[in-house]
Every structure is written in C-alpha cells, then in structure tokens.
Amino acid sequence: SRAPPPPPAIRYHHCYQNNQTFFKSIGSTLAKPMLRTLIYGDINDNIDRNGKSKKVHFDQRIREARVGLEGQKMYSFVMNSLRPAAEALDSTVRDEMVPEILSQIQWIESTIETSSMMPTGTRTLYNRLASGRRYQGKLESMICDLFPQLLEEYRDASRKASDREVLEFVVSNDLNKLNGGDGMTEKRIRAISKCLDIFYPAEDEQSLSNPKKQDNSVEGIESGKRCEESCLTFLHNEYTSSGQKSNEHLRMRQQHKILQNVYVNVRRNGHKPGQKYVPPKTFRKGSTPKQKLDGSGIIWTDALENDGVARHRLCSEFDAVVISSCNVSDGENEQCKDRTGTFVDSIFEAKKTISPSTLHDIFEKKLGAIEALVEDKGAQLVYKDGDNTETIPFSDGRTFTFGIYGSELLEPENAADSIRSIAGSNVVSSDINEVIRALERDNVMVEVELSSALSIVQRLKSVVEKIQNQNQIEVAIILEEGFSFL
C-alpha cells in the first residue's frame, strides 16, 4: 500500500481538503504593512494628487507623526516648565551661566508659531538654550546644574516616541480623513486595535528596544556587516593591479576605486552638478578620518516615475560601486576599447544568505533602481578623490556588472518557505479582508493561493531573462567560495 502523504507544514484542517492554498505565519516585520492595508486598502492604488503610493505616503506620515509628537513634548516642556524656572533664576547667576536663555526661548516660540513643521528632539534648535562658553549647547548638563528639579521632566520630554504612540497618532488622524469620520467598519477598527496590541503592546513604551520588534537582531546586524566587509575584501583582491588575473565576468582595470555605501539622491532646489560635494551623514562628523570621505559617494538623479514618484526611492544606497579608469586606448580590453576616462564598472550588493527572498528584494528594488538610473541620462556619480571632487556619468551605454555577493546559499527546503513568505507578504499588502481574517485567527496567519507563490518564481525567472536579452547589465551571484552567473 502507498504511504500516506506527509502532513502540511501548517496544520490547518482545510489544508488537507484544499491543496490550492496554504497558510503562512505573520511576524512583526509585516505589522506595518497590515496596518497600512487596514487604513488605506489596496496598496496598489495611489492616495494623493502627487501620485504617491500608499507605502510612500504611510512612511512619510510615520516620520511626520514622530517629529510632531517628539517636538510637541519638548516644546511644552520649554514653554511651560523651563521658561518660568529660567525667569525665576537669580539674574546674576543667569547672566553668568546662561545669558541668552530667555531670548532663545522667545526665538524658539516665534519660530514654532511660524513654522509648518514641529522641530524634534534636543539635538536640534533646543540646544541653543544652552549656548555660551559655559555649556556650549549641552542642554542636559545645563538643566542638571541650574534646574535639577526639572531633570526628570526634561528626560521624559526628550524621550523618543514609541512606535505605538506614533502609529496610534497616524491611525486616529488618517482614518477620519480618508473615511469621512465614519467609513471604517467595526471589523477594520477591531483588526487595527488587535494588530497594535499584538505587535506594539502598550506597556512597551520604547518599542524600538522590544525584542519582539528586533527582527534584525544584533547578531543579524553584525553578520550583515561582516558580509559587507567580506564583499569589499573580495573586490579589493579582484581589482588590485598587483593581483590582476584573467576573468571573463569581472573585467580588471589598471586603475580603479572602490566606493562603499554609495547613496542615491534626487536633485532638489536646483542642485547643480558643480556644487560642493556633501558627504553622507555617516561620514560627516569632523572627527571622521579623511580617508573615509574618500570611500563613499552620492549618485544624483532627476528621474521620475510616470506616476510622479522619484525612482531613486526604489533604493537609497548601494553597498559598493567600483569605478575604473582607462588612461590609454586598450584594444584587448573591450571596456577600454577606443575610449579613455573614468566610468562606473560594477555595482555590488552584499547579503549574508542568498535566498529567493533576498533575490526578490534585490531584483525589485536595487536592480529596478539601476535600470532607472541607466535610463536617466543626467544621472551622475559624485565622489571624493583625494582633495578633489569628481563627477562622472552614471552610465554611458556600456555593459557593466551588477554583483550579488553572499556568504552562503539557502538550503532548497528553506528556499521554498522563503517564496511562501514573499507570497504572504503580497497578500498582507493588498487584501484587506484576508488581513482581517488573519488577525481573527488564534495565530496570526494569512491564507495564500498556491498559484501566487508559483507566479513569484516565474516573475524572478522573467526578470533574469529580460536582463540577459538586453545585454547591458550582467548579473553575477558570487559566493565566498566562488561565483557563477545567472
């Protein structure tokens, strides 16, 4: 007799009766997409006149809400507590220790009244309250010395808003605006409340420190950094002139420069290519060694999607960009044939584990951004080369390599679950009724059609075939023990 079939990965009764669907657990990484769907509905619809997708709109609303909540707490503390205490402070002590505190408070008040955006935190204009030779902008030190009775209130006012506080603010405001105050059904309201309780518990005042939210654990972050370092080491070994070797996939150069964490920005307010180079924030502090400024760059683009959304939003940075130079015409080198100058040779993305999920993310975002930049004839890479600022076109029509560097390849049995995760994420982002049903189950699980998972594989395959047919971008997957082309 034939052996009974293996049990399904998730033991739901109707999985036995209906093999056209499966259930997928939903973790905290999909909490915001669930809320986004419950508030705005189908993620594929545009939400405003500027053509912003609901994801872009929701992310922007979260940022604005955080700025507003944190700024309002600090503003209330300064106006209602710090100002009366400063006015009551002995004038001799005030003139000696903080001579400008009252004028600075008045300036902040007038600035906030005329500003459309509430400043946030103590590292912005509020540090002006502690200006002078004595405290030099160290606000907490000033309060500790002169107003110790306000120290606890100050620390509470300067605390970052929790994720729950921010999301509740967005939900309460956007529901009324989008639904005329009464368009949300009771089911959707209950689902939002349950989603917040499950993934953003009220007792967790600082949700960023909640272990349940830390999907990118410290170990995961560190392993990602190690993978990026391994990728840079690989590139240095492959592109050193002393160690050049024949390689049909990664064309070696006599001169090269490897940039790391290259940011992608859209030009605003009439930015001109000749303007002064501004290093990324991570390298901007004066204490940063100068050589670190030489290791990064910014890609500037004017390109817009048809719906008005900046295409660079597909990704904000590339892990590594290799720049190569041809000083003389090299007939044996296809890239240098009949040309001189400096150009982008390769772009690399580092991932600890190569899986369908990481490939899907890279193809949808990173590769999509590269294709958009290639089409933008005005896109330029600006970077530091010693004391000089260099500007080169991002693309001039030649073929270059997009490399995906990984430490390991996901096992086939786990790769199948990775595809199911993508399919589950798609459902969460688009099907409001299934999101409500998922939150009503004992375990938060969405029901996914098997055909949608199979279509993901087909779509990934079609992307690779499209790239191969265009002959402009060569995609390479490189493992630490070797590499192969798609």
Short mmCIF file of C-alpha atoms in Angstrom, two decimals, residues 108-119 125:
data_model
loop_
_atom_site.label_atom_id
_atom_site.label_comp_id
_atom_site.label_asym_id
_atom_site.label_seq_id
_atom_site.Cartn_x
_atom_site.Cartn_y
_atom_site.Cartn_z
CA ILE A 108 12.02 79.30 19.63
CA GLU A 109 8.45 80.33 20.40
CA SER A 110 8.28 82.68 17.41
CA THR A 111 9.95 80.08 15.16
CA ILE A 112 7.47 77.36 16.08
CA GLU A 113 4.49 79.68 15.59
CA THR A 114 5.56 80.49 12.04
CA SER A 115 6.77 77.01 11.08
CA SER A 116 4.64 74.30 9.45
CA MET A 117 6.83 71.53 10.90
CA MET A 118 7.38 70.92 14.60
CA PRO A 119 11.12 70.59 15.33
CA LEU A 125 17.27 74.09 17.86
#
